[in-house]
PDB file of C-alpha atoms in Angstrom:
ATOM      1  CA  UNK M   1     -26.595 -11.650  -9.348  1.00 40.00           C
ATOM      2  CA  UNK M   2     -26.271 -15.333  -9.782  1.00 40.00           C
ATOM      3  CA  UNK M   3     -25.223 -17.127 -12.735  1.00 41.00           C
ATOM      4  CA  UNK M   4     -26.724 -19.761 -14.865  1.00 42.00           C
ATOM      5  CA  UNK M   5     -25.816 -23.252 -12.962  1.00 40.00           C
ATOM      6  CA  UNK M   6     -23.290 -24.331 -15.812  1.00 41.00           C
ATOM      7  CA  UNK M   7     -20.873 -22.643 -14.487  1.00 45.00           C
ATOM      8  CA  UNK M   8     -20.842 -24.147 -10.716  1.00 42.00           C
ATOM      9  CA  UNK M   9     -21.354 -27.954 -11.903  1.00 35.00           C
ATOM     10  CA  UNK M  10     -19.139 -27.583 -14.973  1.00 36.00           C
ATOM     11  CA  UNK M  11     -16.591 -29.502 -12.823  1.00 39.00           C
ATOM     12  CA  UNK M  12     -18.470 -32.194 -10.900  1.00 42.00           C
ATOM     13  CA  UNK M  13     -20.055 -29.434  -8.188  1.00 52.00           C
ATOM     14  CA  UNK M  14     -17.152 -28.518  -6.674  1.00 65.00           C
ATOM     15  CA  UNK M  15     -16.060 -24.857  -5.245  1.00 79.00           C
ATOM     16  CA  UNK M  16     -15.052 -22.501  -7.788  1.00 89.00           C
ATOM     17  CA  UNK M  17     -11.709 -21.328  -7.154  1.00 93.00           C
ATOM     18  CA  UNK M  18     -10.898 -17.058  -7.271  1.00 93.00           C
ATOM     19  CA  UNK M  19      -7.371 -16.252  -7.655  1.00 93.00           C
ATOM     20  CA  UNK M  20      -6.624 -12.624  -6.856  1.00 93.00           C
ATOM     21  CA  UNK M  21      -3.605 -10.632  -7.595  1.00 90.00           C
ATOM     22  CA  UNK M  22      -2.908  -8.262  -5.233  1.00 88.00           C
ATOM     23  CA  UNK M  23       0.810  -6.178  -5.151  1.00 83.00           C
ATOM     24  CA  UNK M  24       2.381  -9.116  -7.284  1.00 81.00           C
ATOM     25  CA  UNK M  25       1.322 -11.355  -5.056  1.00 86.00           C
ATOM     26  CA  UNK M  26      -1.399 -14.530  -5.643  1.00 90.00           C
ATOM     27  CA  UNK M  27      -3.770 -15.336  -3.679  1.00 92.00           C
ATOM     28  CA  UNK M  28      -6.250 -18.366  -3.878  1.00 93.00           C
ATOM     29  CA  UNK M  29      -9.488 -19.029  -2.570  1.00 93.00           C
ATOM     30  CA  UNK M  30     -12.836 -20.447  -3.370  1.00 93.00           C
ATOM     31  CA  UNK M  31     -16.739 -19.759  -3.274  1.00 93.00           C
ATOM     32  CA  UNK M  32     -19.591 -22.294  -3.611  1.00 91.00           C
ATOM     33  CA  UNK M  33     -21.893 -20.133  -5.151  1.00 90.00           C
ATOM     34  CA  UNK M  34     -20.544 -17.671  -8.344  1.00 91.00           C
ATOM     35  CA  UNK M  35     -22.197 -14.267  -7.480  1.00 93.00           C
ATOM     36  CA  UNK M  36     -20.814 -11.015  -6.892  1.00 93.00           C
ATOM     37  CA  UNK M  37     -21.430 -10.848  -3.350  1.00 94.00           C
ATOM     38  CA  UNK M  38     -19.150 -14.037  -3.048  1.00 93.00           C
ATOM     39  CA  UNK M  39     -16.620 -13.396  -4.986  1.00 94.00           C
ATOM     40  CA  UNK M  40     -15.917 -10.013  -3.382  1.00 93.00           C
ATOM     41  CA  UNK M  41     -16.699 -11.610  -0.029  1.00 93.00           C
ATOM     42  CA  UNK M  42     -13.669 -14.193  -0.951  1.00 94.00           C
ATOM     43  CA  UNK M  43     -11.458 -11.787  -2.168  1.00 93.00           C
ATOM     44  CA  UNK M  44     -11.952  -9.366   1.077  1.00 90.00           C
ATOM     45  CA  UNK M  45     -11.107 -12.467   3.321  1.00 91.00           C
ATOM     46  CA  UNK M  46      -7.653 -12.929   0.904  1.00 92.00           C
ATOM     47  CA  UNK M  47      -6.731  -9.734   0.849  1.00 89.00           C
ATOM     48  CA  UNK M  48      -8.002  -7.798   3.956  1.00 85.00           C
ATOM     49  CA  UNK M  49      -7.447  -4.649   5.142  1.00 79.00           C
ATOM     50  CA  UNK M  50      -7.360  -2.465   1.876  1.00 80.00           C
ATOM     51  CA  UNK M  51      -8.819   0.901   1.835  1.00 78.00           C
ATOM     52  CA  UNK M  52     -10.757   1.756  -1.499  1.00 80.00           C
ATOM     53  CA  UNK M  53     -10.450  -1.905  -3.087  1.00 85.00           C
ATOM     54  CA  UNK M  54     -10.975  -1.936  -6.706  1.00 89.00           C
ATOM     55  CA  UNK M  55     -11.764  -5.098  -8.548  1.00 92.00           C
ATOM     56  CA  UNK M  56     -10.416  -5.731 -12.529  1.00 91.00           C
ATOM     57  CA  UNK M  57     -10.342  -8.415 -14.961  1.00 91.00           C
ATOM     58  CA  UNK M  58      -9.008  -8.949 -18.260  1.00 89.00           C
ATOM     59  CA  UNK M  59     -12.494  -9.475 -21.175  1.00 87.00           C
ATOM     60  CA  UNK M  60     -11.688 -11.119 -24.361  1.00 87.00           C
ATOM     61  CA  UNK M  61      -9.974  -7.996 -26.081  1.00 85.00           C
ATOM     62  CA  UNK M  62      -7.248  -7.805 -23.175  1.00 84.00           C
ATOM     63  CA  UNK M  63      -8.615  -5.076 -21.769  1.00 85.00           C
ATOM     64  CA  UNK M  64      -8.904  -4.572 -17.811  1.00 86.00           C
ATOM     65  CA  UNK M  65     -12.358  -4.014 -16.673  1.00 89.00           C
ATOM     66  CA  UNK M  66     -13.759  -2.659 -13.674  1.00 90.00           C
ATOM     67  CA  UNK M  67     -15.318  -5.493 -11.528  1.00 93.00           C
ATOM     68  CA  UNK M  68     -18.924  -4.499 -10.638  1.00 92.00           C
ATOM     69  CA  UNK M  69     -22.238  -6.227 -10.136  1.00 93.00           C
ATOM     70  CA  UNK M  70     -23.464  -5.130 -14.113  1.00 93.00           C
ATOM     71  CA  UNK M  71     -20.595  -6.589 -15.342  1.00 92.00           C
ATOM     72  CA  UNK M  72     -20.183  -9.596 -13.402  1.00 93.00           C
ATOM     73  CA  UNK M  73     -21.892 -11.493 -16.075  1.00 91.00           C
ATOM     74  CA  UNK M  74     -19.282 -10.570 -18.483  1.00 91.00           C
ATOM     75  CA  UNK M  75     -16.558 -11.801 -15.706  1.00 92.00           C
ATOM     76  CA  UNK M  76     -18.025 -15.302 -15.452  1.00 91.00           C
ATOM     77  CA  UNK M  77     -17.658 -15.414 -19.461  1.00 88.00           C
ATOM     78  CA  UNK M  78     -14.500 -14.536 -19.487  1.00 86.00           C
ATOM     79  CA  UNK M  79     -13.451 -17.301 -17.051  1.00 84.00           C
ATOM     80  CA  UNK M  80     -16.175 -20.097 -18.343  1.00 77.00           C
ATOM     81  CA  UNK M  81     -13.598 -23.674 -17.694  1.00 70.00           C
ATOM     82  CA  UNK M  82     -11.039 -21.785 -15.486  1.00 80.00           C
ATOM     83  CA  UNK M  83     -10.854 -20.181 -12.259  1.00 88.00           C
ATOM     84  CA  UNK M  84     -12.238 -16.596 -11.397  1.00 93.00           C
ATOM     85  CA  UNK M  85      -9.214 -14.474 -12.157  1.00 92.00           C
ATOM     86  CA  UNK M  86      -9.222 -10.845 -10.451  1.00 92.00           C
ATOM     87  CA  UNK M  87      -6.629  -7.838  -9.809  1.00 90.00           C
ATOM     88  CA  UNK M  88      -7.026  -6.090  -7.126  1.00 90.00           C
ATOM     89  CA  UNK M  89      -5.886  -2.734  -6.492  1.00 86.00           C
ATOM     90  CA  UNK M  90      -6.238  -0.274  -3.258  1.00 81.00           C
ATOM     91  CA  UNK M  91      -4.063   1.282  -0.610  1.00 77.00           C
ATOM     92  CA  UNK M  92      -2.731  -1.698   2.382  1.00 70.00           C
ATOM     93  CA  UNK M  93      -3.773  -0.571   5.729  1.00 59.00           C
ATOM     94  CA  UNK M  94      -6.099  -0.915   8.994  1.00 47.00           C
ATOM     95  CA  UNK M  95      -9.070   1.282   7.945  1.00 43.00           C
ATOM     96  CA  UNK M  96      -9.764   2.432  11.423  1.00 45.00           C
ATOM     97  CA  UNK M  97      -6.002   3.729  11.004  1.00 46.00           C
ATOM     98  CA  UNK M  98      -5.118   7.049  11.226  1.00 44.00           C
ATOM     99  CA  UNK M  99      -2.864   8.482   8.235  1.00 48.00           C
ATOM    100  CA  UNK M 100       0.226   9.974   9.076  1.00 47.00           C
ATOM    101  CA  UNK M 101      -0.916  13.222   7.660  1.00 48.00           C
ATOM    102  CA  UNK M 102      -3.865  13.611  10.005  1.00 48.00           C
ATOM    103  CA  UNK M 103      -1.524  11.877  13.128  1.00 50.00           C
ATOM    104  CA  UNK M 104       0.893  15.203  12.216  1.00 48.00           C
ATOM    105  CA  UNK M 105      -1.881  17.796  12.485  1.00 48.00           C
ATOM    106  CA  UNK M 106      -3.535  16.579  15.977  1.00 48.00           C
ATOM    107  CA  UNK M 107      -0.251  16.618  17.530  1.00 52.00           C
ATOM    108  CA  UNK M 108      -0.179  18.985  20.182  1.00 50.00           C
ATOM    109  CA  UNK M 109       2.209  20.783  22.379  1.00 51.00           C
ATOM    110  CA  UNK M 110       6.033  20.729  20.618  1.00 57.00           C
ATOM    111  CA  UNK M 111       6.856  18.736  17.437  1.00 58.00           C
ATOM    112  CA  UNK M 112      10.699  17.480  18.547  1.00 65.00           C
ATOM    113  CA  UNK M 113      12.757  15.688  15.978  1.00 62.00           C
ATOM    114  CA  UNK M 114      12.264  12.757  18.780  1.00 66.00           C
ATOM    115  CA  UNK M 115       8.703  12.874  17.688  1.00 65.00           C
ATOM    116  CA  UNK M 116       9.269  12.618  14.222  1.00 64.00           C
ATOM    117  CA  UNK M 117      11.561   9.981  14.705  1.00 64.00           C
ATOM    118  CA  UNK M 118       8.985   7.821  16.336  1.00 66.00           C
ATOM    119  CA  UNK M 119       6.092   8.917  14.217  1.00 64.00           C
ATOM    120  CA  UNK M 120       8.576   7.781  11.243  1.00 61.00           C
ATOM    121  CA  UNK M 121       8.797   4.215  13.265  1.00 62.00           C
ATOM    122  CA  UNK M 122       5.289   3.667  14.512  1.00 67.00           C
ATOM    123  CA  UNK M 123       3.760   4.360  11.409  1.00 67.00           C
ATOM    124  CA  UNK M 124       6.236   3.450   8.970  1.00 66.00           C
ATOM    125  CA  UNK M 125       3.824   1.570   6.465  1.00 70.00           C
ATOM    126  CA  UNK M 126       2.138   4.600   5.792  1.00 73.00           C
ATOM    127  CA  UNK M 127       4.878   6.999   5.794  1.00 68.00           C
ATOM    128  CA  UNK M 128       6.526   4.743   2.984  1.00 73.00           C
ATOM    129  CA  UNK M 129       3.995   5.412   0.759  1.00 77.00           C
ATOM    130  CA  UNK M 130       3.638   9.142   1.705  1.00 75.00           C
ATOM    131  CA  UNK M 131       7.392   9.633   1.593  1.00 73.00           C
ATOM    132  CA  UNK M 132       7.490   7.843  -1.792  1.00 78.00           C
ATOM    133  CA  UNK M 133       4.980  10.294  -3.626  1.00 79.00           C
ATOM    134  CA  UNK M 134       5.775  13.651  -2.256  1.00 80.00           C
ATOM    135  CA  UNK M 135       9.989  12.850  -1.630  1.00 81.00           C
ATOM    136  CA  UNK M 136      10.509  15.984  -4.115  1.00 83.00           C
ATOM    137  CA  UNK M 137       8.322  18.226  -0.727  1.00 83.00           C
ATOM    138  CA  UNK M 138      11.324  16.696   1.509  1.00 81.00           C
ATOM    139  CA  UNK M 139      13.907  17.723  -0.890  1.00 83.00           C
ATOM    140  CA  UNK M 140      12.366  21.476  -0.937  1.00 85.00           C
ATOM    141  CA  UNK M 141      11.685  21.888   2.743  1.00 83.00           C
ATOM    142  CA  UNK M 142      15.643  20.660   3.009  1.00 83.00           C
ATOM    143  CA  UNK M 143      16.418  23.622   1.112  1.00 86.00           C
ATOM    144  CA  UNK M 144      14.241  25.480   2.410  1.00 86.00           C
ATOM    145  CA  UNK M 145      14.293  25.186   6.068  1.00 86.00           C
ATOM    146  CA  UNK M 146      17.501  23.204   6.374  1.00 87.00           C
ATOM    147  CA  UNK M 147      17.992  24.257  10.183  1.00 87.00           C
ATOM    148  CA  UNK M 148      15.053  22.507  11.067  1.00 85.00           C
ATOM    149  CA  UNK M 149      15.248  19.636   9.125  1.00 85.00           C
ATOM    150  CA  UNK M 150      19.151  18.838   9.617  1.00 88.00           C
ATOM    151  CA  UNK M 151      18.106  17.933  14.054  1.00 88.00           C
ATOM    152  CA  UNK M 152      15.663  15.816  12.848  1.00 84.00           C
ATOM    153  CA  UNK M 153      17.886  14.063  10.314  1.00 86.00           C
ATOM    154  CA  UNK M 154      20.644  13.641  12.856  1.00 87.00           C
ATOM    155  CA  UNK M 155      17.987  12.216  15.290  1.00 85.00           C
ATOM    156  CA  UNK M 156      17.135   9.124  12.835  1.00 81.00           C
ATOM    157  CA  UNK M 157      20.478   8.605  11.847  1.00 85.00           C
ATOM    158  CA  UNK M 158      21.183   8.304  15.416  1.00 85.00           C
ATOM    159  CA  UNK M 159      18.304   6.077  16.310  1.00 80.00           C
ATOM    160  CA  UNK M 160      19.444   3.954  13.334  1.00 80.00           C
ATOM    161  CA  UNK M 161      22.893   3.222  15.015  1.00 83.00           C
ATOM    162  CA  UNK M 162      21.111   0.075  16.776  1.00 80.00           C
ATOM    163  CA  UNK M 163      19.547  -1.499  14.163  1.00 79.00           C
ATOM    164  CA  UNK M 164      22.545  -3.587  12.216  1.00 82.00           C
ATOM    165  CA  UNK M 165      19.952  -4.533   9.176  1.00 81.00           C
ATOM    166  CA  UNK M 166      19.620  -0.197   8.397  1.00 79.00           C
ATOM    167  CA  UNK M 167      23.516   0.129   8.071  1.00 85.00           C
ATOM    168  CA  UNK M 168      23.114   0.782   4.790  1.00 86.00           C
ATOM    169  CA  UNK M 169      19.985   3.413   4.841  1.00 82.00           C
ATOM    170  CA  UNK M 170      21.963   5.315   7.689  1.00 85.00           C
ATOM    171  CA  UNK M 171      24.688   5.310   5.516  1.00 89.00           C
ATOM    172  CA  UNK M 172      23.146   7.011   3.009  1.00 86.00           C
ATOM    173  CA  UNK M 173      20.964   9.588   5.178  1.00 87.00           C
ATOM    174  CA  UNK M 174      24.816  10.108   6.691  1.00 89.00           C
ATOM    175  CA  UNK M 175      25.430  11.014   3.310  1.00 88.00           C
ATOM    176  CA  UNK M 176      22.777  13.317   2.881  1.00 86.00           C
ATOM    177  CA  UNK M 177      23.605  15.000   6.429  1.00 86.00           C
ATOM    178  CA  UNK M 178      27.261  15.774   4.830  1.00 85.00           C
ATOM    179  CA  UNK M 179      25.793  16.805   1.175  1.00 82.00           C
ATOM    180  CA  UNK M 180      24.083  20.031   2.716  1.00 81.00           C
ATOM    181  CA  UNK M 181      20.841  17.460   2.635  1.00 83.00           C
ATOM    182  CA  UNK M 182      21.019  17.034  -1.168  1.00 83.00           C
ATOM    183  CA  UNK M 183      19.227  13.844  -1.834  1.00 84.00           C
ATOM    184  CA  UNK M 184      16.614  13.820   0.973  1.00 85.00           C
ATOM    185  CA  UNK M 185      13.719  12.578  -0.371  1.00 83.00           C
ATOM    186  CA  UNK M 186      14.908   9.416  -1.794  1.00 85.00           C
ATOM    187  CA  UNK M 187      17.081   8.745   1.132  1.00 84.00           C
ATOM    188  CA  UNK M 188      13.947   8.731   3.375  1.00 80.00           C
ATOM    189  CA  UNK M 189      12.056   6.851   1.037  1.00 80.00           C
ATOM    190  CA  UNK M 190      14.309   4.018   1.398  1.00 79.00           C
ATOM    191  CA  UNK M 191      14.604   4.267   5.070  1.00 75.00           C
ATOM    192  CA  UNK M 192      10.831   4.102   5.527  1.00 74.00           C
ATOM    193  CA  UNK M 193      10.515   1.392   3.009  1.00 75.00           C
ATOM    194  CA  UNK M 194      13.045  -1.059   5.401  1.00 73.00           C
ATOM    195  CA  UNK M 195      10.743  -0.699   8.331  1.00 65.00           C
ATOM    196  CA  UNK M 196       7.773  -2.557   6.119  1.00 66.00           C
TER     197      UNK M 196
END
Protein backbone atom coordinates (compact mmCIF):
# COMPACT_ATOMS: atom_id res chain seq x y z
CA UNK A 1 0.00 0.00 0.00
CA UNK A 2 1.05 3.53 -0.56
CA UNK A 3 0.88 6.28 1.77
CA UNK A 4 -0.72 9.63 1.75
CA UNK A 5 1.95 12.02 -0.20
CA UNK A 6 2.84 13.99 3.12
CA UNK A 7 5.03 11.78 4.00
CA UNK A 8 7.40 11.66 0.71
CA UNK A 9 7.41 15.65 0.20
CA UNK A 10 7.54 16.40 3.93
CA UNK A 11 11.24 17.15 3.20
CA UNK A 12 11.44 18.96 -0.14
CA UNK A 13 10.78 15.45 -2.31
CA UNK A 14 13.67 13.84 -1.51
CA UNK A 15 14.29 9.86 -0.90
CA UNK A 16 13.16 8.65 2.31
CA UNK A 17 15.88 7.13 4.11
CA UNK A 18 15.31 3.22 5.92
CA UNK A 19 17.77 2.43 8.49
CA UNK A 20 17.79 -1.25 9.37
CA UNK A 21 19.32 -2.96 12.27
CA UNK A 22 20.45 -6.11 11.57
CA UNK A 23 22.95 -8.27 14.27
CA UNK A 24 23.94 -4.82 15.94
CA UNK A 25 24.83 -3.59 12.97
CA UNK A 26 23.19 -0.29 10.92
CA UNK A 27 22.49 -0.20 7.81
CA UNK A 28 21.20 2.80 5.64
CA UNK A 29 19.41 3.08 2.58
CA UNK A 30 16.67 4.89 0.83
CA UNK A 31 13.35 4.45 -1.30
CA UNK A 32 11.55 7.07 -3.43
CA UNK A 33 8.30 5.83 -2.96
CA UNK A 34 7.09 4.77 0.97
CA UNK A 35 5.25 1.40 0.36
CA UNK A 36 5.79 -1.89 1.66
CA UNK A 37 7.06 -3.41 -1.34
CA UNK A 38 9.94 -0.74 -1.19
CA UNK A 39 10.83 -0.71 1.94
CA UNK A 40 11.30 -4.49 2.12
CA UNK A 41 12.82 -4.31 -1.36
CA UNK A 42 15.52 -1.75 0.34
CA UNK A 43 16.04 -3.60 3.25
CA UNK A 44 16.64 -7.08 1.21
CA UNK A 45 19.32 -5.18 -0.92
CA UNK A 46 21.02 -3.99 2.78
CA UNK A 47 20.87 -6.95 4.29
CA UNK A 48 20.90 -9.88 1.76
CA UNK A 49 21.10 -13.27 2.10
CA UNK A 50 18.89 -13.98 5.28
CA UNK A 51 16.76 -16.97 5.45
CA UNK A 52 13.24 -16.31 7.12
CA UNK A 53 13.68 -12.35 7.43
CA UNK A 54 11.40 -10.85 9.87
CA UNK A 55 10.68 -7.18 9.89
CA UNK A 56 9.91 -5.10 13.52
CA UNK A 57 9.46 -1.68 14.62
CA UNK A 58 8.99 0.04 17.75
CA UNK A 59 4.81 1.88 17.80
CA UNK A 60 4.28 4.60 20.21
CA UNK A 61 3.93 2.33 23.42
CA UNK A 62 7.59 0.84 22.85
CA UNK A 63 6.45 -2.14 21.78
CA UNK A 64 8.11 -4.15 18.75
CA UNK A 65 5.73 -4.92 16.05
CA UNK A 66 5.76 -7.27 13.35
CA UNK A 67 6.37 -5.43 9.99
CA UNK A 68 3.62 -6.48 7.52
CA UNK A 69 1.66 -4.91 4.71
CA UNK A 70 -1.68 -4.26 7.35
CA UNK A 71 0.42 -2.61 9.52
CA UNK A 72 2.57 -0.65 7.40
CA UNK A 73 0.33 2.25 7.89
CA UNK A 74 0.97 2.21 11.50
CA UNK A 75 4.94 2.08 10.60
CA UNK A 76 4.84 5.27 8.54
CA UNK A 77 3.11 6.94 11.77
CA UNK A 78 5.43 5.96 13.87
CA UNK A 79 8.29 7.47 11.81
CA UNK A 80 6.17 10.70 10.40
CA UNK A 81 9.58 13.57 10.35
CA UNK A 82 12.28 10.82 10.70
CA UNK A 83 13.65 8.06 8.82
CA UNK A 84 11.98 4.51 8.42
CA UNK A 85 13.47 2.69 11.37
CA UNK A 86 13.35 -1.31 11.13
CA UNK A 87 14.96 -4.47 13.02
CA UNK A 88 15.54 -7.11 11.26
CA UNK A 89 15.87 -10.50 12.42
CA UNK A 90 16.57 -14.02 10.48
CA UNK A 91 19.27 -16.62 10.18
CA UNK A 92 22.71 -15.15 7.80
CA UNK A 93 23.27 -17.45 4.98
CA UNK A 94 23.15 -18.30 1.04
CA UNK A 95 19.59 -19.72 0.77
CA UNK A 96 20.50 -22.12 -1.94
CA UNK A 97 22.99 -23.36 0.93
CA UNK A 98 22.91 -26.54 2.25
CA UNK A 99 22.82 -26.79 6.25
CA UNK A 100 25.35 -28.67 7.83
CA UNK A 101 22.81 -31.02 9.20
CA UNK A 102 21.51 -32.14 5.82
CA UNK A 103 25.49 -31.92 4.29
CA UNK A 104 26.08 -34.75 7.36
CA UNK A 105 23.25 -37.07 6.31
CA UNK A 106 24.03 -37.24 2.34
CA UNK A 107 27.49 -38.09 3.07
CA UNK A 108 28.26 -41.31 1.78
CA UNK A 109 30.84 -43.97 2.02
CA UNK A 110 33.06 -43.44 5.56
CA UNK A 111 32.64 -40.40 7.87
CA UNK A 112 36.68 -39.91 8.88
CA UNK A 113 37.53 -37.37 11.50
CA UNK A 114 39.37 -35.77 8.23
CA UNK A 115 35.88 -35.24 7.03
CA UNK A 116 34.63 -33.66 9.92
CA UNK A 117 37.46 -31.57 10.11
CA UNK A 118 36.79 -30.09 6.74
CA UNK A 119 33.05 -30.08 7.00
CA UNK A 120 33.86 -28.01 10.37
CA UNK A 121 36.05 -25.56 7.92
CA UNK A 122 33.99 -25.35 4.78
CA UNK A 123 30.96 -24.66 6.46
CA UNK A 124 31.98 -23.00 9.48
CA UNK A 125 29.24 -20.15 9.44
CA UNK A 126 26.70 -22.56 9.86
CA UNK A 127 28.27 -24.92 12.15
CA UNK A 128 28.79 -21.83 14.58
CA UNK A 129 25.40 -21.41 15.01
CA UNK A 130 24.58 -25.19 15.17
CA UNK A 131 27.44 -25.81 17.57
CA UNK A 132 26.27 -22.83 19.68
CA UNK A 133 22.62 -24.20 20.34
CA UNK A 134 23.05 -27.87 20.75
CA UNK A 135 27.02 -27.63 22.47
CA UNK A 136 25.31 -29.54 25.58
CA UNK A 137 24.65 -32.81 22.40
CA UNK A 138 28.66 -32.47 21.98
CA UNK A 139 29.25 -32.61 25.60
CA UNK A 140 26.94 -35.94 25.85
CA UNK A 141 28.17 -37.74 22.77
CA UNK A 142 31.86 -36.95 24.50
CA UNK A 143 30.71 -38.96 27.26
CA UNK A 144 29.09 -41.05 25.56
CA UNK A 145 31.09 -42.23 22.72
CA UNK A 146 34.40 -40.72 23.76
CA UNK A 147 36.47 -43.23 21.45
CA UNK A 148 35.01 -41.81 18.57
CA UNK A 149 34.96 -38.42 19.32
CA UNK A 150 38.60 -38.11 20.97
CA UNK A 151 40.28 -38.98 16.72
CA UNK A 152 38.25 -36.42 15.61
CA UNK A 153 39.24 -33.94 18.31
CA UNK A 154 42.90 -34.72 17.84
CA UNK A 155 42.38 -34.22 14.04
CA UNK A 156 41.27 -30.37 14.51
CA UNK A 157 43.63 -29.69 17.04
CA UNK A 158 46.11 -30.87 14.64
CA UNK A 159 44.84 -29.02 11.65
CA UNK A 160 44.82 -25.96 13.95
CA UNK A 161 48.69 -26.16 14.45
CA UNK A 162 49.01 -23.87 11.16
CA UNK A 163 46.82 -21.30 11.78
CA UNK A 164 48.83 -18.79 14.38
CA UNK A 165 45.42 -16.57 14.92
CA UNK A 166 43.57 -20.21 16.59
CA UNK A 167 46.48 -20.61 19.19
CA UNK A 168 44.29 -19.88 21.65
CA UNK A 169 41.05 -22.13 20.57
CA UNK A 170 43.60 -25.12 20.10
CA UNK A 171 44.70 -24.41 23.33
CA UNK A 172 41.70 -24.88 24.84
CA UNK A 173 40.33 -27.98 22.69
CA UNK A 174 44.10 -29.28 23.91
CA UNK A 175 42.62 -28.80 27.11
CA UNK A 176 39.61 -30.59 26.58
CA UNK A 177 41.64 -33.58 24.85
CA UNK A 178 43.58 -33.87 28.41
CA UNK A 179 40.23 -33.28 30.64
CA UNK A 180 38.75 -36.75 29.42
CA UNK A 181 36.77 -34.17 26.86
CA UNK A 182 35.08 -32.28 29.73
CA UNK A 183 34.15 -28.99 28.26
CA UNK A 184 33.48 -29.93 24.61
CA UNK A 185 30.77 -28.09 23.59
CA UNK A 186 31.87 -24.70 24.44
CA UNK A 187 35.33 -25.37 23.27
CA UNK A 188 33.93 -26.07 19.75
CA UNK A 189 31.71 -23.31 19.88
CA UNK A 190 34.50 -20.99 20.08
CA UNK A 191 36.56 -22.69 17.53
CA UNK A 192 33.77 -22.50 14.95
CA UNK A 193 32.96 -19.00 15.89
CA UNK A 194 36.92 -17.85 14.81
CA UNK A 195 36.45 -19.21 11.36
CA UNK A 196 33.41 -16.46 10.78
Amino acid sequence: STIDSSFKTSRGGEMSVVKVTFEGEVRRGRVQEVTYEAVVKVVNELVPDVQGMVLRYVDEDSDMCRLTEQTFDDFVDQCKGGSLRVTAAGQRGRRDRVCPGKIWRHLRGEVTPEVIAELMVTHAEGAAVMVERKAWKLDRAAWWWPEKVRPVIAVVVESLRDIPEMTTCRARLEHVLDEDLAGLGQAVSDVAREFV
